[in-house]
XYZ file of C-alpha atoms in Angstrom:
76
model
C 0.000 0.000 0.000
C 1.628 3.240 -1.164
C 0.015 6.654 -1.352
C 1.394 10.171 -1.604
C 1.021 12.563 1.303
C -0.641 15.774 0.059
C 1.600 18.785 -0.634
C 4.815 17.022 0.440
C 5.870 14.716 -2.373
C 6.546 12.078 0.315
C 5.178 8.604 -0.218
C 3.461 6.576 2.465
C 4.880 3.066 2.447
C 4.649 1.412 5.886
C 7.846 -0.401 6.852
C 8.750 -2.849 9.599
C 11.657 -2.482 12.010
C 12.178 -5.167 14.665
C 8.484 -6.147 14.278
C 7.334 -2.542 14.825
C 5.269 -0.872 12.097
C 6.531 2.561 10.996
C 4.202 4.737 8.901
C 3.535 8.378 8.043
C 0.413 10.474 8.526
C -0.540 14.094 7.928
C -1.437 15.772 11.231
C -2.426 19.457 11.152
C -1.157 19.645 7.555
C 2.329 18.449 8.567
C 3.854 15.004 7.956
C 4.443 12.898 11.056
C 6.199 9.575 11.426
C 4.296 7.115 13.622
C 5.364 3.768 15.013
C 3.331 0.962 16.489
C 4.332 -1.638 19.094
C 3.928 -5.197 17.763
C 1.490 -6.060 20.581
C -0.779 -3.051 19.987
C -3.273 -2.292 17.237
C -2.613 1.464 16.915
C 0.492 3.662 16.613
C 1.063 5.080 20.095
C 4.261 6.964 19.288
C 4.834 9.748 16.756
C 7.304 12.471 15.794
C 7.098 15.266 13.209
C 9.195 14.950 10.073
C 11.531 17.919 10.420
C 13.541 19.944 7.944
C 16.351 17.408 8.465
C 14.279 15.015 6.375
C 12.564 11.670 6.396
C 15.744 9.573 6.691
C 16.834 11.413 9.835
C 13.382 11.048 11.371
C 13.301 7.303 10.611
C 16.753 6.928 12.178
C 15.482 8.717 15.307
C 12.391 6.471 15.457
C 14.609 3.385 15.192
C 16.752 4.714 18.049
C 13.631 5.148 20.210
C 12.324 1.689 19.270
C 15.684 0.166 20.261
C 15.504 2.020 23.600
C 11.962 0.778 24.265
C 12.967 -2.802 23.450
C 15.947 -2.526 25.831
C 13.652 -1.256 28.603
C 11.138 -4.052 27.991
C 13.900 -6.667 28.090
C 15.251 -5.202 31.353
C 11.800 -5.553 32.942
C 11.518 -9.264 32.178
């Protein structure tokens, strides 16, 4: 499933990273990156795509996902 986000030229193609789903959504006419825990049915976490670009924002989301996984593993 691929669709273009209005007025950005960015394409919405959900990707998986360590079983998490990463997607984009327009919120208040700005593109946001959202990521969803594998055990949940909605994306709880999100971050605006900044002027640094989509790649930088995805890298930041992956960093946060890795941190969450480390915290979850420490709890068990």
